[in-house]
Tab-separated table of C-alpha atoms in Angstrom:
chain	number	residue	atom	x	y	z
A	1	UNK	CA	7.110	-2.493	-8.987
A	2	UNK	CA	4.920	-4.678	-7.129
A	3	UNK	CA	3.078	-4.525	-3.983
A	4	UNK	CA	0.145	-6.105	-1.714
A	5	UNK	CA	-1.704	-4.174	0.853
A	6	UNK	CA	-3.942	-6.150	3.576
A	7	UNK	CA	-6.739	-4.872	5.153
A	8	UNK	CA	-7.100	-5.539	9.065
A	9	UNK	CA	-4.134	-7.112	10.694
A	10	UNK	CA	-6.667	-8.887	13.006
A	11	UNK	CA	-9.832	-10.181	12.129
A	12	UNK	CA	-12.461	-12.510	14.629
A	13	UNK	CA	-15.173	-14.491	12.958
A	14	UNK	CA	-17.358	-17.242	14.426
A	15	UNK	CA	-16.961	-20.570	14.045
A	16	UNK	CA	-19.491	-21.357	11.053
A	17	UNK	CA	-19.254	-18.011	9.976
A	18	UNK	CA	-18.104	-16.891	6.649
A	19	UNK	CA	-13.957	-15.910	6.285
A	20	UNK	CA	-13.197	-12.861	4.948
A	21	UNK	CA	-9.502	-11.712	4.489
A	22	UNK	CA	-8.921	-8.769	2.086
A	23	UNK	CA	-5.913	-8.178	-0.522
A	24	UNK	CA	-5.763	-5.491	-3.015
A	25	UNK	CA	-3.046	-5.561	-5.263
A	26	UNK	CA	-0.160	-3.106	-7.210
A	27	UNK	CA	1.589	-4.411	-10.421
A	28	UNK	CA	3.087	-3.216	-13.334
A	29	UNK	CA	1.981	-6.021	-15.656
A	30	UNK	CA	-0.286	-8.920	-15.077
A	31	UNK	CA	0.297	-10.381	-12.003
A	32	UNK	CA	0.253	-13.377	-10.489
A	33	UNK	CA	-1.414	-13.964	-7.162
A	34	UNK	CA	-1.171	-16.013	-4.038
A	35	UNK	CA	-2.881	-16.904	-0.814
A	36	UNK	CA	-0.321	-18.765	1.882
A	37	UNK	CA	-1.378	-19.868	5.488
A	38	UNK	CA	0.946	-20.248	7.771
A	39	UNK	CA	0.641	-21.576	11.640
A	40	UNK	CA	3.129	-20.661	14.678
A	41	UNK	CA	6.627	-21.408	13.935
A	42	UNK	CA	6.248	-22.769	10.740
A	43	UNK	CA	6.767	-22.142	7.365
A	44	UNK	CA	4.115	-21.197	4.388
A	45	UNK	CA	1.647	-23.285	3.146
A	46	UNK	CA	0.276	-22.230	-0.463
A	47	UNK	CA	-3.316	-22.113	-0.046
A	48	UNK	CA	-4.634	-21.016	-3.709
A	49	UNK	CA	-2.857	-19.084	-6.487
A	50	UNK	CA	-4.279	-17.256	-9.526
A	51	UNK	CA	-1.939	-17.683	-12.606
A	52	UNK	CA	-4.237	-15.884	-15.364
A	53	UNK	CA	-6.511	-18.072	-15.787
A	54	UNK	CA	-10.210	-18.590	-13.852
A	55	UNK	CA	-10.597	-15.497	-12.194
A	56	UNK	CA	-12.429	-17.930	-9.527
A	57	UNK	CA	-9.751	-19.690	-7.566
A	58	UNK	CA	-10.374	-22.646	-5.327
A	59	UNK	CA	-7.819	-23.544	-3.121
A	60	UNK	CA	-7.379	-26.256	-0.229
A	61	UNK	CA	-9.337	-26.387	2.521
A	62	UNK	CA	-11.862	-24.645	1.115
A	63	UNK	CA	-11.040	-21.363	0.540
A	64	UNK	CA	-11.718	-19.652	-2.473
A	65	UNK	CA	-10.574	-16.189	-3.878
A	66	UNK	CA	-11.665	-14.093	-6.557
A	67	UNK	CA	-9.497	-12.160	-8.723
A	68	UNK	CA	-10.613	-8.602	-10.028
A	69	UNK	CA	-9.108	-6.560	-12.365
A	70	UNK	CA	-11.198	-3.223	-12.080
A	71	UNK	CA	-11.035	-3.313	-8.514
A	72	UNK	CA	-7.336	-4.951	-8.126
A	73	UNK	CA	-8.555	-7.264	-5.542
A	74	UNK	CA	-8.073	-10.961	-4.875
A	75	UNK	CA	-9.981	-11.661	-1.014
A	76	UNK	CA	-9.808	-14.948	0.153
A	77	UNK	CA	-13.126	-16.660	1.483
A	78	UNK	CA	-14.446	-19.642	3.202
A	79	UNK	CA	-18.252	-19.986	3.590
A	80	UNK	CA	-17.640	-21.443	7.310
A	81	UNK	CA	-14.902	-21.276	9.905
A	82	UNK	CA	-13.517	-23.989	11.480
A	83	UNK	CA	-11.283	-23.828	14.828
A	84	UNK	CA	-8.590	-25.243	12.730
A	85	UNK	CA	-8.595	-21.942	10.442
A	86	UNK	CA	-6.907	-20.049	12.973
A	87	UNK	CA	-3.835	-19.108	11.692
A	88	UNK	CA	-2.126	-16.159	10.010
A	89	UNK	CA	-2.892	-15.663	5.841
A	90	UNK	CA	-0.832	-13.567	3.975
A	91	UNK	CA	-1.362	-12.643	0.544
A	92	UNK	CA	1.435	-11.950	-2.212
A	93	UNK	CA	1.813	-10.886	-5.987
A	94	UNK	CA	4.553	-12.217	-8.517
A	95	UNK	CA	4.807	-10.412	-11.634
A	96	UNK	CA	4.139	-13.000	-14.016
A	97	UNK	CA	6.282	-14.411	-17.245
A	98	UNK	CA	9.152	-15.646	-15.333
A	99	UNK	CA	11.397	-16.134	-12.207
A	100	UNK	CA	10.090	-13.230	-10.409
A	101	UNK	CA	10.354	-12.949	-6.690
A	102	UNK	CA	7.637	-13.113	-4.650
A	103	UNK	CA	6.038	-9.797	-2.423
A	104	UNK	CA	4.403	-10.861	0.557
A	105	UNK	CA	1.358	-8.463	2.504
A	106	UNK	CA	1.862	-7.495	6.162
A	107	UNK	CA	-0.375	-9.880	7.064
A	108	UNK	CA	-3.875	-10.612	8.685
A	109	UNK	CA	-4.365	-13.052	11.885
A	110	UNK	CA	-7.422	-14.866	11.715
A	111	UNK	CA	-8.878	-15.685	15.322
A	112	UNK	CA	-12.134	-18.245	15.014
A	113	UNK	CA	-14.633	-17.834	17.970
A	114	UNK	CA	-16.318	-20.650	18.838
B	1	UNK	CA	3.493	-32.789	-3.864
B	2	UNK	CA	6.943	-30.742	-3.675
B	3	UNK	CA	8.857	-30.463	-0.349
B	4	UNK	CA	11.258	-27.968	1.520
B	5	UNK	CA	13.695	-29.481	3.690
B	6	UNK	CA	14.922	-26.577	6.225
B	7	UNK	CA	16.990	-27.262	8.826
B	8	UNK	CA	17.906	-27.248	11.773
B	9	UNK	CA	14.385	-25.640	13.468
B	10	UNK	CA	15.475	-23.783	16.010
B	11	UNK	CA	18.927	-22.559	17.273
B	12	UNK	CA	20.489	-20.596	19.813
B	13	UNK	CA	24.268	-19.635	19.359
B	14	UNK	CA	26.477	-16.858	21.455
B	15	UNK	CA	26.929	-13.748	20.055
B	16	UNK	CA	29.952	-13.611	17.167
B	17	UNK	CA	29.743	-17.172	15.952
B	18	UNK	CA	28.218	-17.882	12.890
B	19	UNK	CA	24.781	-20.385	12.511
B	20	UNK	CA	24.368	-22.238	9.199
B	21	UNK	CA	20.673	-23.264	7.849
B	22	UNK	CA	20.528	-25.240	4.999
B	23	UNK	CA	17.340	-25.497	2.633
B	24	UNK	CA	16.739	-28.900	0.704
B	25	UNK	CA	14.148	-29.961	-2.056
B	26	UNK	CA	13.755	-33.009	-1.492
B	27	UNK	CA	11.686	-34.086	-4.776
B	28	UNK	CA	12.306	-31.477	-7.424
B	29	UNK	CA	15.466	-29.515	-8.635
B	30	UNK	CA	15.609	-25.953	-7.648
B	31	UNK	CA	17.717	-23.564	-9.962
B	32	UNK	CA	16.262	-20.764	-8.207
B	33	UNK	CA	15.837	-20.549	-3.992
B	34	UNK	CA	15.061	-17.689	-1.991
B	35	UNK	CA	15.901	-16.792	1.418
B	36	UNK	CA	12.968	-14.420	3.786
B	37	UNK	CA	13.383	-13.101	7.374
B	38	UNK	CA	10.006	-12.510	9.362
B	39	UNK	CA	10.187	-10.628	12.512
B	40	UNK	CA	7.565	-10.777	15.098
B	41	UNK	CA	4.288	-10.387	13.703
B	42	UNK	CA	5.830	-9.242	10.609
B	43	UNK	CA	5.790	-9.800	6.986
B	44	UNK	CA	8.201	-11.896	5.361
B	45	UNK	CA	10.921	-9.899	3.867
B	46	UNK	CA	13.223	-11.370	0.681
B	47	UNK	CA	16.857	-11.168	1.731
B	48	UNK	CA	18.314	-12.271	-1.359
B	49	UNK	CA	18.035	-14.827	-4.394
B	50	UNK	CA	19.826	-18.173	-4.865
B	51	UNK	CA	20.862	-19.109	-7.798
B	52	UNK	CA	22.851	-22.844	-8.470
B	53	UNK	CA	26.567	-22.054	-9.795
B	54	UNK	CA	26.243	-18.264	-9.551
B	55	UNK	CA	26.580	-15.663	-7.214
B	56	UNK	CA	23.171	-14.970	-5.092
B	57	UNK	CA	21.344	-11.688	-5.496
B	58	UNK	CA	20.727	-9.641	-2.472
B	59	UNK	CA	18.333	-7.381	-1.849
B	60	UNK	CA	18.577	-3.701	-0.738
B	61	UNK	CA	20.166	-3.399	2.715
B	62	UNK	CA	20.922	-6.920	3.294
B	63	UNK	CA	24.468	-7.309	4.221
B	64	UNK	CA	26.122	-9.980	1.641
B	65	UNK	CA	29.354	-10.188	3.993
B	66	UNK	CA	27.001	-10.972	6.777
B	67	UNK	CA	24.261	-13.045	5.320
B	68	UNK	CA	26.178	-15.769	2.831
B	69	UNK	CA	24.680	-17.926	0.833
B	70	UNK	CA	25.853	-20.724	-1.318
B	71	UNK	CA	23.572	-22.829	-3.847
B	72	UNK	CA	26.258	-25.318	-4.616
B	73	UNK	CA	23.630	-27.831	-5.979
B	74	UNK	CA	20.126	-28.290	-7.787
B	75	UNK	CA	18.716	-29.138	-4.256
B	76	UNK	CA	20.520	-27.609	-1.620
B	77	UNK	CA	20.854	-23.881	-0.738
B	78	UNK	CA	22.123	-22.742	2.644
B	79	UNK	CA	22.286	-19.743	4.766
B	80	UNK	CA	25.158	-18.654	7.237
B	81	UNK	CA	24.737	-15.635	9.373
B	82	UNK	CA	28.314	-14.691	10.333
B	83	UNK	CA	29.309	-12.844	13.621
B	84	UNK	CA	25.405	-13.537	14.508
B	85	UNK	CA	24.590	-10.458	16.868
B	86	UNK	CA	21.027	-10.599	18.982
B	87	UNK	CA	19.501	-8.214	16.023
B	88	UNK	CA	19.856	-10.864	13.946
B	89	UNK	CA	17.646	-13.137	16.090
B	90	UNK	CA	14.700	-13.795	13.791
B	91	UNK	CA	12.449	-16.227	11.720
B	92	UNK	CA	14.432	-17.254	8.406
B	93	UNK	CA	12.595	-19.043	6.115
B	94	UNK	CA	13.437	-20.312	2.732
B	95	UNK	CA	11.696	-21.105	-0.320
B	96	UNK	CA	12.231	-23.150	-3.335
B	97	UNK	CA	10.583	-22.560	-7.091
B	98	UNK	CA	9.306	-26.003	-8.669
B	99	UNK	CA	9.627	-25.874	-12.409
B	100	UNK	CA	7.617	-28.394	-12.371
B	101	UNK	CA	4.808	-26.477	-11.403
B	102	UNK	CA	4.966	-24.582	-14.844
B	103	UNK	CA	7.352	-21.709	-13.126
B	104	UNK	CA	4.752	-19.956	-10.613
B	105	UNK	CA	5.218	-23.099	-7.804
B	106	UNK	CA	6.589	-21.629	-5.000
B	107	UNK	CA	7.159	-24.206	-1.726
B	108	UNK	CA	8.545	-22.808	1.207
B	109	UNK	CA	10.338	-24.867	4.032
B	110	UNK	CA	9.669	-25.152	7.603
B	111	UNK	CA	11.862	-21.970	8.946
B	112	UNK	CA	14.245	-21.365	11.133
B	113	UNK	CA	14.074	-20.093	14.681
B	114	UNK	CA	17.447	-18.108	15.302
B	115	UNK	CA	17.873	-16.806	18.732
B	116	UNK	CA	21.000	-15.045	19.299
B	117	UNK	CA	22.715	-14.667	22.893
C-alpha cells in the first residue's frame, strides 16, 4: 500500500520568499515520486518527479525537491515566490517497476503575498 | 511534450441523463488511462483504470454500472456518467501514461466541470 500525507493545507509566503510545501511518504517498495501544480479549473501539471535516481530533483519553474529515504520525505522548494506560484501543489507516490496507479496527497494551497 | 485532450470543459445536464467526456492523447499512444474525481478542495481520487481492448478496472466503491468507461483505441478513452444525479456534480479529470516517458510519464488532461441539475 501506498500513501502521501501533506503538511498544511494552506500555506502564505511572501513574494521573494522561499516556498516550502511538505510531503512525507508511505510505500511498500521503492517508490516513485511526484510534484503536480495545478491552477483553478484545470487539470495537473507535472512539476518534478523522482524516478530513483538523483535524490536532488529539479523541476520547471524552478522548484526543486529532495528525496529522503531515512526521513521518507520529498518537500518541494523554490528559493523565491513569484505571484504566478499561486496555485494548489499536490504531491503523489507510484510504486515503481510498472503500470502502477498514481496516489495523490490532500493537498496544500499556496497563497504568495506580495 | 505529451498532451491530454479532455473534453468538453464544462457541462451542465438535468438530472437522469447521462454526460459523456472523452480523454484524447493527442501525440503518444496510451494503453493505459485513468479516470480521477476531485471534489471541492479535495484530493483527486482514482475511479478506475482504462485499459485499450479490455474491460476497465474500478476502484473500491465506484459504481461500474454508473461510471462506464470504454478505451476503444490507443488514444481515446471516455467517460459516461449515466442517470447523472447532482452528487455526481464534480471535477473529473483524466490522465494518460506516456510510454514514451520510460513508463513513470503521467500527463493529465484539462478536466471536466460536471454540474448536475
Amino acid at each position: 500500500a501506498q500513501s502521501v500525507t501533506q503538511l498544511g493545507s494552506h500555506v502564505s509566503v511572501s513574494e521573494g520568499a522561499l516556498v516550502l510545501l511538505r510531503c512525507n511518504y508511505s510505500s511498500s517498495v521503492p517508490p516513485y515520486l511526484f510534484w503536480y501544480v495545478q491552477y483553478p479549473n484545470q487539470g495537473l501539471q507535472l512539476l518534478l518527479k523522482y524516478t530513483s535516481a538523483a535524490t536532488l530533483v529539479k523541476g520547471i519553474n524552478g522548484f526543486e525537491a529532495e528525496f529522503k529515504k531515512s526521513e521518507t520525505s520529498f518537500h518541494l522548494t523554490k528559493p523565491s515566490a513569484h505571484m504566478s506560484d499561486a496555485a494548489e501543489y499536490f504531491c503523489a507516490v507510484s510504486e515503481s517497476g510498472g503500470y502502477q496507479k498514481v496516489t495523490f496527497g490532500t493537498g496544500t494551497k499556496l497563497q504568495v503575498i506580495p | 511534450g505529451a498532451v491530454v485532450s479532455q473534453h468538453p470543459s464544462r457541462v451542465i445536464c438535468k438530472s437522469g441523463t447521462s454526460v459523456k467526456i472523452e480523454c484524447r492523447s493527442l501525440d503518444f499512444q496510451a494503453t493505459t488511462m485513468f479516470w480521477y474525481r476531485q471534489f471541492p478542495k479535495q484530493s483527486l481520487m482514482l475511479m478506475a483504470t482504462s485499459n485499450e481492448g479490455s474491460k476497465a478496472t474500478y476502484e473500491q466503491g465506484v459504481e461500474k454500472d454508473k461510471f462506464l468507461i470504454n478505451h476503444a483505441s490507443l488514444t481515446l478513452s471516455t467517460l459516461t456518467v449515466t442517470s447523472a444525479h447532482p452528487e455526481d456534480s464534480s471535477f473529473y479529470i483524466c490522465s494518460a501514461r506516456d510510454a514514451g516517458q520510460g513508463g513513470y510519464g503521467y500527463t493529465f488532461g484539462s478536466g471536466t466541470r460536471l454540474t448536475v441539475v
